[in-house]
Coordinates of C-alpha atoms and ligand atoms in Angstrom, one line a residue:
Chain K
M1 CA 95.0 102.9 87.1
T2 CA 92.7 103.3 84.4
D3 CA 94.5 106.4 83.5
T4 CA 97.6 104.3 82.5
L5 CA 95.5 102.3 80.3
S6 CA 93.5 105.0 78.2
Q7 CA 97.1 106.9 78.1
S8 CA 98.5 104.0 76.4
T9 CA 95.6 103.5 74.0
S10 CA 95.8 107.1 72.9
Q11 CA 99.4 106.7 72.4
A12 CA 99.4 103.8 70.2
A13 CA 100.9 104.1 66.8
P14 CA 98.2 104.4 64.2
D15 CA 99.3 100.9 62.4
V16 CA 98.9 99.0 65.8
V17 CA 95.4 100.5 66.5
A18 CA 93.7 98.6 63.4
E19 CA 94.7 95.3 65.1
E20 CA 94.7 96.3 68.7
A21 CA 91.7 94.0 69.4
T22 CA 93.4 91.0 68.7
V23 CA 97.1 91.7 69.6
K24 CA 98.0 92.4 73.1
I25 CA 101.6 92.2 73.0
R26 CA 103.9 92.7 70.0
V27 CA 107.7 91.4 70.3
R28 CA 110.0 92.5 67.6
D29 CA 113.6 91.1 67.3
L30 CA 114.2 90.7 70.9
D31 CA 117.7 89.6 72.2
F32 CA 118.0 89.0 76.0
Y33 CA 121.3 89.3 77.7
Y34 CA 122.7 87.9 81.3
D35 CA 126.0 90.1 81.4
D36 CA 127.6 88.7 78.3
F37 CA 125.4 85.6 78.0
N38 CA 122.9 86.0 75.1
A39 CA 120.1 83.7 76.4
L40 CA 117.3 84.6 73.7
T41 CA 117.8 86.0 70.2
G42 CA 115.5 87.2 67.5
I43 CA 112.7 86.6 68.8
T44 CA 109.4 88.0 67.1
C45 CA 105.7 87.3 67.8
D46 CA 102.4 88.5 68.6
I47 CA 100.5 87.5 71.7
K48 CA 96.8 87.5 71.2
A49 CA 94.5 89.4 73.7
Q50 CA 92.0 87.4 75.6
A51 CA 93.6 84.1 74.7
V52 CA 96.0 81.9 76.6
T53 CA 99.5 81.5 74.9
A54 CA 101.6 78.8 76.1
F55 CA 105.2 78.6 76.0
I56 CA 107.0 75.1 75.6
G57 CA 110.6 73.9 75.4
P58 CA 113.4 71.9 77.1
S59 CA 114.6 73.3 80.5
G60 CA 117.0 76.4 80.3
C61 CA 115.8 77.4 76.6
G62 CA 114.7 80.8 78.2
K63 CA 111.0 80.6 78.7
S64 CA 111.2 82.0 82.0
T65 CA 113.5 84.7 81.1
F66 CA 111.4 85.6 78.2
L67 CA 108.1 85.9 80.4
R68 CA 110.0 88.2 82.8
C69 CA 110.7 90.6 79.8
F70 CA 106.7 91.3 79.6
N71 CA 106.7 92.7 83.2
R72 CA 110.4 93.8 83.2
M73 CA 110.9 91.6 86.3
N74 CA 114.4 90.8 84.9
D75 CA 115.2 94.6 85.7
L76 CA 115.6 93.4 89.1
I77 CA 118.5 91.0 88.2
P78 CA 121.8 92.9 88.1
G79 CA 123.4 92.8 84.7
T80 CA 120.5 92.0 82.4
R81 CA 119.8 93.9 78.9
V82 CA 117.2 93.7 76.6
V83 CA 117.4 94.9 72.9
G84 CA 114.5 94.9 70.6
T85 CA 110.9 96.0 71.2
V86 CA 108.3 94.8 73.1
L87 CA 105.0 96.7 72.7
L88 CA 102.0 96.4 75.1
D89 CA 98.6 97.5 73.7
G90 CA 101.1 99.6 71.0
Q91 CA 103.2 101.2 73.8
D92 CA 106.9 100.2 74.1
I93 CA 107.2 98.9 77.7
Y94 CA 111.2 99.5 77.6
G95 CA 110.4 103.3 76.6
P96 CA 111.8 106.0 78.8
D97 CA 108.5 107.1 80.0
V98 CA 107.3 103.7 81.2
D99 CA 107.8 103.0 85.1
P100 CA 108.3 99.3 85.5
V101 CA 106.6 99.7 89.0
D102 CA 103.4 100.8 87.1
L103 CA 103.9 98.1 84.3
R104 CA 103.9 95.4 86.5
R105 CA 100.4 96.4 87.9
R106 CA 99.0 96.0 84.2
V107 CA 101.1 92.7 84.0
G108 CA 100.8 90.3 86.9
M109 CA 102.8 87.2 87.4
I110 CA 102.6 84.0 89.3
F111 CA 105.5 81.9 90.0
Q112 CA 106.2 78.3 90.3
Q113 CA 106.5 78.2 93.9
P114 CA 103.4 79.5 95.6
N115 CA 104.8 82.5 97.5
P116 CA 101.9 84.2 99.9
F117 CA 103.3 86.7 102.1
P118 CA 103.5 85.7 105.8
M119 CA 100.1 87.5 106.6
S120 CA 96.5 86.7 106.8
I121 CA 94.5 85.7 103.5
Y122 CA 92.9 88.8 103.5
D123 CA 96.0 90.9 103.8
N124 CA 97.5 88.9 101.2
V125 CA 94.8 89.9 98.7
A126 CA 94.4 93.6 99.8
Y127 CA 98.3 93.9 99.4
G128 CA 98.2 95.3 96.1
P129 CA 95.3 97.5 96.3
R130 CA 96.6 99.0 99.7
L131 CA 100.1 99.7 97.7
H132 CA 98.1 101.7 95.2
G133 CA 96.0 103.8 97.7
V134 CA 92.7 101.9 98.4
K135 CA 92.2 102.8 102.0
K136 CA 88.5 102.4 102.8
K137 CA 87.6 99.2 104.5
S138 CA 84.3 98.6 102.6
D139 CA 86.4 98.9 99.3
L140 CA 89.0 96.6 100.3
D141 CA 86.4 94.1 101.3
D142 CA 85.0 94.2 98.2
I143 CA 88.0 93.8 96.0
V144 CA 88.9 91.0 98.3
K145 CA 85.9 89.3 97.7
T146 CA 85.7 89.7 94.1
S147 CA 89.3 88.5 93.7
L148 CA 89.0 85.5 95.8
K149 CA 85.7 84.7 93.7
R150 CA 87.3 84.8 90.4
A151 CA 90.4 82.8 91.7
N152 CA 87.7 80.0 92.7
L153 CA 89.1 80.4 96.3
W154 CA 86.4 82.2 98.1
K155 CA 84.2 79.2 99.1
E156 CA 87.0 77.5 100.8
V157 CA 88.4 80.6 102.7
K158 CA 85.4 83.1 103.0
D159 CA 85.3 82.1 107.1
I160 CA 88.9 82.0 107.5
L161 CA 90.2 85.2 105.9
D162 CA 92.3 86.3 108.9
R163 CA 94.1 83.1 109.1
G164 CA 97.8 83.0 108.0
G165 CA 98.1 82.5 104.1
L166 CA 100.9 79.9 104.6
T167 CA 98.5 77.7 106.6
L168 CA 96.6 76.9 103.2
S169 CA 97.3 74.0 101.1
G170 CA 99.8 74.3 98.2
G171 CA 97.3 74.5 95.5
Q172 CA 95.1 77.0 97.7
Q173 CA 98.2 79.1 98.0
Q174 CA 98.7 79.2 94.5
R175 CA 95.1 80.3 94.1
L176 CA 95.5 82.9 96.6
C177 CA 98.3 84.2 94.7
I178 CA 96.3 84.4 91.7
A179 CA 93.6 86.3 93.8
R180 CA 96.3 88.5 95.0
V181 CA 97.3 89.6 91.4
L182 CA 93.7 89.7 90.3
A183 CA 93.3 92.2 93.0
V184 CA 95.4 94.7 91.1
Q185 CA 93.3 94.1 87.8
P186 CA 96.1 93.4 85.5
D187 CA 95.2 93.2 81.9
V188 CA 98.2 90.4 81.4
L189 CA 98.6 87.4 83.6
L190 CA 102.1 85.9 83.4
M191 CA 102.4 82.0 84.9
D192 CA 105.6 80.6 85.2
E193 CA 104.8 76.8 85.6
P194 CA 102.0 77.6 87.9
C195 CA 101.1 73.9 88.4
S196 CA 104.3 72.2 88.9
A197 CA 104.4 72.6 92.6
I198 CA 100.8 71.5 93.6
D199 CA 98.4 68.6 93.6
P200 CA 96.2 67.3 90.7
T201 CA 93.0 68.4 92.1
S202 CA 94.5 72.0 92.4
V203 CA 95.8 71.9 88.9
Q204 CA 92.5 71.1 87.4
K205 CA 91.0 73.9 89.4
I206 CA 93.6 76.2 88.0
E207 CA 93.1 74.9 84.7
D208 CA 89.3 75.9 85.0
L209 CA 90.2 79.2 86.3
M210 CA 92.5 80.1 83.4
A211 CA 89.5 79.3 81.0
E212 CA 87.3 81.7 82.8
L213 CA 89.7 84.3 83.1
K214 CA 90.9 84.7 79.5
S215 CA 87.9 86.5 78.6
T216 CA 89.0 89.5 80.7
V217 CA 92.9 88.8 80.9
T218 CA 95.5 87.8 78.4
I219 CA 97.2 84.9 79.6
I220 CA 100.8 83.6 79.0
I221 CA 101.6 80.3 80.6
V222 CA 105.1 78.3 80.8
T223 CA 104.7 74.7 81.2
H224 CA 106.5 71.4 80.9
N225 CA 103.6 69.6 80.4
M226 CA 102.3 69.0 77.2
Q227 CA 98.7 67.9 77.7
Q228 CA 98.2 71.0 79.7
A229 CA 99.7 73.0 77.0
A230 CA 97.2 71.5 74.6
R231 CA 94.3 71.5 77.0
V232 CA 94.5 75.2 78.0
S233 CA 96.3 77.3 75.5
D234 CA 95.0 78.8 72.2
D235 CA 98.3 79.4 70.9
T236 CA 101.7 77.6 71.5
A237 CA 105.4 78.9 71.2
F238 CA 108.0 76.6 71.3
F239 CA 111.6 77.6 72.2
L240 CA 114.8 75.8 71.8
Q241 CA 118.5 76.5 72.7
E242 CA 120.2 74.2 70.0
V243 CA 123.7 74.4 71.3
M244 CA 124.7 75.0 74.8
G245 CA 126.2 78.6 75.6
E246 CA 124.4 79.8 72.3
P247 CA 121.2 81.8 72.7
A248 CA 117.7 80.2 72.4
H249 CA 115.3 81.2 69.6
L250 CA 111.8 80.8 68.9
V251 CA 111.3 77.6 66.5
E252 CA 107.7 77.9 66.0
F253 CA 104.8 79.8 67.0
G254 CA 101.1 79.0 66.0
R255 CA 97.8 78.0 67.1
T256 CA 98.1 75.2 69.6
A257 CA 95.9 72.8 67.4
E258 CA 98.2 73.0 64.6
I259 CA 101.1 72.8 66.5
F260 CA 100.2 69.6 68.4
T261 CA 98.6 67.8 65.4
S262 CA 101.0 69.0 62.4
P263 CA 103.8 71.0 63.6
K264 CA 105.7 72.7 60.7
D265 CA 109.0 72.0 62.2
K266 CA 111.0 68.7 62.8
R267 CA 112.2 69.9 66.1
T268 CA 109.1 70.7 67.3
E269 CA 107.5 67.5 66.6
D270 CA 110.4 65.7 68.3
Y271 CA 109.9 67.8 71.3
I272 CA 105.9 67.3 71.4
T273 CA 106.4 63.5 70.9
G274 CA 108.9 63.5 73.6
R275 CA 112.0 62.5 71.6
F276 CA 113.9 64.9 73.6
G277 CA 113.8 67.6 76.3
Chain C
M1 CA 140.3 41.0 109.5
A2 CA 142.9 42.9 111.5
R3 CA 142.4 46.0 109.7
R4 CA 138.6 45.7 110.4
D5 CA 139.5 45.3 114.1
S6 CA 141.8 48.4 114.0
K7 CA 139.1 50.5 112.5
D8 CA 136.6 49.4 115.0
L9 CA 139.1 50.2 117.8
A10 CA 139.7 53.7 116.2
N11 CA 135.9 54.2 116.3
R12 CA 135.5 53.3 119.8
V13 CA 138.4 55.5 120.8
A14 CA 137.1 58.4 119.0
L15 CA 133.7 57.8 120.2
T16 CA 134.7 57.7 123.9
G17 CA 136.7 60.9 123.0
F18 CA 133.6 62.4 122.1
W19 CA 131.8 61.3 125.3
I20 CA 134.6 62.7 127.5
A21 CA 134.7 66.0 126.0
A22 CA 130.9 66.4 126.0
L23 CA 130.7 65.2 129.7
T24 CA 133.4 67.5 130.7
T25 CA 131.6 70.5 129.1
V26 CA 128.5 69.5 130.7
F27 CA 130.1 69.1 134.2
I28 CA 131.9 72.5 133.9
L29 CA 128.9 74.3 133.1
G30 CA 126.8 72.3 135.7
A31 CA 129.7 73.0 138.2
V32 CA 129.4 76.8 137.7
I33 CA 125.8 76.7 138.0
V34 CA 125.6 74.6 141.1
Y35 CA 128.4 76.6 142.8
V36 CA 126.7 80.1 142.3
F37 CA 123.2 78.7 143.0
V38 CA 124.5 77.0 146.1
N39 CA 126.4 80.2 147.5
G40 CA 124.0 82.8 146.4
I41 CA 120.4 81.4 147.0
G42 CA 120.7 82.0 150.7
E43 CA 121.0 85.8 150.0
I44 CA 117.8 86.0 147.7
S45 CA 115.0 87.4 149.4
L46 CA 112.4 90.1 148.8
E47 CA 114.7 92.5 150.8
F48 CA 117.7 91.7 148.8
I49 CA 115.9 92.5 145.5
F50 CA 114.0 95.6 146.6
T51 CA 116.0 97.6 149.1
K52 CA 119.3 99.6 149.1
P53 CA 122.4 98.4 150.6
H54 CA 123.7 100.0 153.8
G55 CA 126.4 100.0 156.3
V56 CA 130.0 99.6 155.6
N57 CA 129.8 96.0 154.6
A58 CA 127.1 97.0 152.1
E59 CA 124.3 94.6 154.0
G60 CA 120.9 94.8 152.7
G61 CA 119.8 94.8 149.0
I62 CA 120.7 95.4 145.8
W63 CA 118.0 97.6 144.4
P64 CA 120.0 100.6 143.0
M65 CA 122.3 98.1 141.0
I66 CA 119.4 96.2 139.4
V67 CA 117.8 99.7 138.4
A68 CA 121.0 100.8 137.0
T69 CA 121.7 97.7 135.1
L70 CA 118.2 97.5 133.4
Y71 CA 118.3 101.3 132.9
V72 CA 121.6 101.3 131.2
T73 CA 121.0 98.2 129.1
G74 CA 117.4 99.2 128.1
L75 CA 118.5 102.9 127.1
A76 CA 121.6 101.1 124.9
M77 CA 119.1 99.0 123.2
L78 CA 116.8 101.9 122.3
I79 CA 120.0 103.8 120.9
V80 CA 121.3 100.8 119.0
T81 CA 118.2 99.3 117.5
P82 CA 117.1 102.0 115.0
I83 CA 120.8 102.7 114.0
A84 CA 121.8 99.2 113.4
V85 CA 118.4 98.2 111.5
L86 CA 118.7 101.1 109.2
A87 CA 122.3 100.4 108.6
A88 CA 121.5 96.6 108.0
V89 CA 118.7 97.4 105.7
Y90 CA 121.1 99.7 103.6
L91 CA 123.7 97.2 103.6
A92 CA 121.6 94.4 102.6
E93 CA 119.0 96.2 100.3
Y94 CA 120.5 99.3 99.0
A95 CA 124.2 99.5 98.8
V96 CA 126.0 98.5 95.7
Q97 CA 127.6 95.3 96.6
G98 CA 131.3 95.9 96.6
Q99 CA 134.3 97.3 98.1
L100 CA 132.5 99.7 100.5
V101 CA 130.2 97.4 101.7
R102 CA 132.7 94.7 102.4
T103 CA 134.7 97.0 104.2
I104 CA 131.8 98.1 106.4
R105 CA 131.0 94.6 107.2
F106 CA 134.8 94.1 108.1
A107 CA 134.8 97.1 110.2
A108 CA 131.6 95.9 112.2
D109 CA 133.2 92.3 112.6
T110 CA 136.3 94.0 113.9
L111 CA 134.3 96.3 116.2
A112 CA 132.3 93.1 117.5
S113 CA 135.8 91.7 118.7
V114 CA 137.5 95.0 120.3
P115 CA 138.0 93.8 123.9
S116 CA 135.2 95.4 126.0
I117 CA 137.8 97.0 128.1
V118 CA 139.1 98.9 125.3
M119 CA 135.5 100.0 124.5
G120 CA 135.3 101.2 128.1
L121 CA 138.4 103.0 127.8
F122 CA 137.1 104.8 124.9
G123 CA 133.8 105.6 126.4
L124 CA 135.5 107.2 129.1
A125 CA 137.7 109.3 126.9
F126 CA 134.8 110.2 124.5
F127 CA 131.6 110.3 126.1
V128 CA 132.5 110.9 129.8
E129 CA 135.4 113.6 129.3
A130 CA 135.4 114.9 125.8
L131 CA 131.5 115.0 125.5
K132 CA 131.4 116.1 129.2
L133 CA 128.6 113.5 129.9
E134 CA 130.1 112.6 133.3
F135 CA 129.9 109.2 134.6
S136 CA 126.3 108.6 133.9
V137 CA 123.5 106.0 132.6
L138 CA 124.0 108.0 129.1
S139 CA 127.6 107.6 129.0
G140 CA 127.3 103.9 129.7
A141 CA 124.4 103.3 127.3
L142 CA 126.4 105.0 124.3
A143 CA 129.5 102.9 125.1
L144 CA 127.3 100.0 125.3
S145 CA 125.7 100.6 122.2
F146 CA 129.0 100.7 120.5
L147 CA 129.5 96.8 121.8
M148 CA 125.8 96.1 120.6
L149 CA 125.8 97.6 117.2
P150 CA 127.7 95.2 115.4
I151 CA 126.2 92.3 116.5
V152 CA 122.6 93.7 116.1
M153 CA 123.5 95.1 112.7
R154 CA 125.1 91.7 111.4
T155 CA 122.1 89.4 112.8
T156 CA 119.7 91.8 111.1
E157 CA 121.6 92.0 107.7
E158 CA 121.5 87.9 107.8
A159 CA 118.0 88.1 108.9
I160 CA 117.0 90.4 105.9
R161 CA 119.2 88.2 103.3
A162 CA 117.2 85.2 104.6
V163 CA 113.9 86.4 103.3
P164 CA 113.3 84.3 100.1
K165 CA 113.7 86.1 96.9
Y166 CA 110.4 84.7 95.5
I167 CA 108.7 86.6 98.5
R168 CA 110.0 89.7 97.3
W169 CA 109.3 88.9 93.7
G170 CA 105.7 88.5 94.6
S171 CA 105.6 92.0 96.0
Y172 CA 107.5 93.5 93.2
G173 CA 105.1 91.7 90.7
L174 CA 102.4 93.5 92.3
G175 CA 103.7 96.9 91.3
A176 CA 105.3 97.8 94.8
T177 CA 108.4 100.0 95.0
K178 CA 111.6 98.8 96.4
W179 CA 110.9 100.5 99.8
Q180 CA 107.1 99.3 100.0
T181 CA 108.7 95.8 99.5
V182 CA 111.3 96.5 102.0
S183 CA 109.1 98.1 104.6
R184 CA 106.1 95.8 104.3
I185 CA 107.3 92.5 103.4
V186 CA 110.9 92.0 104.0
L187 CA 111.5 93.7 107.4
P188 CA 108.0 92.1 109.1
S189 CA 109.2 88.6 107.7
A190 CA 112.6 89.3 109.3
A191 CA 111.5 90.7 112.4
P192 CA 111.4 87.9 114.8
R193 CA 115.3 87.2 114.0
I194 CA 116.1 90.7 114.2
I195 CA 114.4 90.9 117.7
T196 CA 116.3 87.9 118.5
G197 CA 119.2 89.3 117.7
I198 CA 118.7 92.4 119.7
I199 CA 117.7 90.4 122.9
L200 CA 120.8 88.4 122.5
A201 CA 122.9 91.6 122.2
T202 CA 121.1 93.1 125.2
G203 CA 121.9 89.8 127.1
R204 CA 125.6 90.3 126.4
A205 CA 125.2 94.2 127.6
V206 CA 123.7 93.0 130.7
G207 CA 126.5 91.0 131.5
E208 CA 129.1 93.5 130.5
T209 CA 131.5 94.8 133.4
A210 CA 134.4 96.8 131.9
V211 CA 132.6 99.1 129.7
V212 CA 130.2 100.4 132.4
I213 CA 132.7 100.5 135.1
F214 CA 134.5 103.4 133.0
T215 CA 131.5 105.0 131.9
M216 CA 128.7 104.9 134.5
G217 CA 131.0 104.9 137.5
T218 CA 130.7 102.9 140.6
M219 CA 128.7 105.1 142.9
I220 CA 125.5 103.1 144.7
Y221 CA 122.7 105.2 143.6
T222 CA 119.4 104.8 141.9
P223 CA 119.3 106.5 138.8
V224 CA 116.3 108.4 137.7
L225 CA 117.6 110.6 134.8
P226 CA 120.1 109.6 132.0
T227 CA 122.6 112.0 133.2
D228 CA 122.5 110.2 136.6
P229 CA 125.4 108.1 137.6
G230 CA 125.1 104.5 138.9
R231 CA 126.6 101.1 139.5
S232 CA 125.7 98.0 137.4
M233 CA 125.3 94.7 139.0
T234 CA 128.4 93.3 137.5
V235 CA 130.4 96.1 138.8
H236 CA 128.8 95.7 142.5
L237 CA 129.5 91.9 142.1
Y238 CA 133.3 93.0 141.2
Q239 CA 133.6 95.1 144.1
M240 CA 131.8 93.2 146.8
A241 CA 134.1 90.1 145.8
M242 CA 137.4 91.8 145.3
E243 CA 137.6 93.9 148.0
G244 CA 136.3 91.3 150.2
I245 CA 133.4 93.5 151.6
N246 CA 130.5 91.0 151.3
L247 CA 131.3 87.9 149.6
P248 CA 127.7 86.5 150.0
A249 CA 126.1 89.6 148.5
A250 CA 128.6 89.0 145.7
F251 CA 127.0 85.6 145.1
G252 CA 123.6 86.5 145.3
T253 CA 124.0 89.3 142.9
A254 CA 125.7 86.7 140.6
L255 CA 122.9 84.3 140.8
L256 CA 120.3 87.1 139.9
L257 CA 122.4 88.3 137.1
M258 CA 122.8 84.7 135.8
V259 CA 118.8 84.1 136.0
M260 CA 118.3 87.7 134.2
I261 CA 120.6 86.4 131.3
L262 CA 119.1 83.1 130.9
A263 CA 115.6 84.6 130.8
F264 CA 116.7 86.8 128.0
N265 CA 118.0 83.8 126.0
L266 CA 115.0 81.9 126.8
F267 CA 112.9 84.5 125.8
A268 CA 115.0 84.8 122.5
R269 CA 114.5 81.3 121.9
W270 CA 110.9 81.1 122.3
L271 CA 110.5 84.1 119.9
L272 CA 112.4 82.1 117.3
R273 CA 110.4 78.9 117.7
R274 CA 107.2 80.4 117.7
N275 CA 107.9 82.2 114.4
R276 CA 109.1 78.8 113.0
R277 CA 106.0 77.3 113.8
M278 CA 103.8 80.1 112.5
Q279 CA 105.8 79.9 108.9
G280 CA 105.2 76.6 109.1
Ligands
LIG1 N1 119.7 85.0 86.9 C1 120.4 84.4 86.0 N2 121.8 84.7 85.6 C2 122.4 84.3 84.6 N3 121.9 83.3 83.9 C3 120.8 82.9 83.9 C4 119.9 83.6 85.1 N4 118.7 82.9 85.0 C5 118.8 82.3 84.0 N5 119.9 82.1 83.2 C6 120.2 81.6 82.2 O1 119.5 81.8 81.1 C7 118.9 80.4 80.3 C8 117.5 80.4 80.4 O2 117.0 80.1 81.7 P1 115.5 80.3 82.1 O3 115.5 80.1 83.3 O4 114.9 81.5 81.4 O5 114.9 79.0 81.2 P2 113.8 78.2 81.1 O6 113.1 77.8 79.8 O7 112.7 79.0 82.2 O8 114.1 76.9 82.0 P3 113.3 75.7 83.0 O9 112.3 75.3 82.0 O10 114.3 75.1 83.6 O11 112.4 76.8 83.8 C9 119.8 79.5 81.0 O12 120.7 79.1 80.2 C10 120.0 79.8 82.3 O13 121.1 79.2 82.7
LIG2 MG1 111.8 78.4 83.7

């Protein structure tokens, strides 16, 4: 795991190295296709390291699609195609030498619907490490404990680790999924509407969690909740598909504080103030 | 007003029709069960289950037939399960969904609807004669496995497809390969339904007559090796009844057979329900 990391650093192009401390992911002229349908066009942006970036925009404007470009989850959907470049730590993740399976360890993902596996809480968290060759019980125990702690779930489940993950409440399940991802030590965490299917107290817990995690993990979150975007994120990207059937694009990208107080684009302002979407 | 009345009437007629149909179904089922039970229960005893038949009228027990039946279906299950599951995994997860896969699926469905006596004839020609396996438990099991294969394959395929996409994505998202995802997440999640399919197919095989009469033979013999011949309970029942040898023994056998199949089906249902509870 550390191998891939140091490797990618050493392979980075010189001009990228200079800014590496601040930019985690660099997207240039990205177009995305579902078969013939051009879903996204001309996306260019820099995602900052150790920060939370929020993706906002009306339903169907390609936020999830774009998010899945970062861990090549779209590869699993037949007929999809990416044009343009996505550099993670300076390395082109669509390059010929990149194995999407390895990439997905570094770029974890949380889905809208909590999706624990039908197995115990312990096994859920240990799943990733086991895949990647951790066998010793004591090592696994450590990883499970640390990951559950980082996901703020340890206190609630430490005595019921062998109980089925599906017996937890929705909010706990979502934190279990976060722990499961943290167990493989990703440096980017993609969250696709992680709070839209869970209760408000759990939402609070997950927002707190994001604030704690961002010192070590770069977080990108898709959300339909403007207050949430304003609360948790450092940067915000606003996407819009202006005409049905036409590709969506990135309308505005900048500091969250600025986007929410003085957006440069009229369409951003309309969306944020709830005039459409 | 008149229209309303006629509508009400139509409603009532339809409802009565449904009731009669439903009652008839229950009645027929009940009648069969009661008839077999009343005629068979007198025969059932420990001796009937655990001893061999003797004499010209095959008095005594049906132990060799019980052994042969369980042996041949158990062996068929062992043969069918790995093949059907691997084929289903391939069809559901790996094969490029297109003409070939559709053809395989169509072939499986057709195979499932081939009359079992035709399958028996095939078994006789192919396993018994061409492969020189003789009348044996092995020939019977192979022929039965042809009968079970499409059922198990299709239920397994459906069970695999029923595993939600977002659970698979959870696995891929952690850096799992396709095979890791299939073997560690998809198959375990689908296992209860796969097992149910296997049990239902086995239940069908237990009740099968035509296939085994052609492939395992009719000799009353307690098989030990797979190459031994034997007589299944269904075949025994057929001969006792059709040749008028021993009608009470036929009913006793029939009752035992029904109990066995019922037990299989209840077990399958219990498995499914338990699983549904666990996945909450
Ligand atoms: N698997 C797919 N095949 C074809 N088209 C798709 C697929 N998934 C999404 N799309 C299309 O791509 C566009 C973007 O979808 P996407 O799900 O990324 O939007 P979104 O911004 O995440 O929407 P929401 O806020 O509702 O989640 C939509 O027009 C959608 O219909
Ligand atoms: Mg979405």
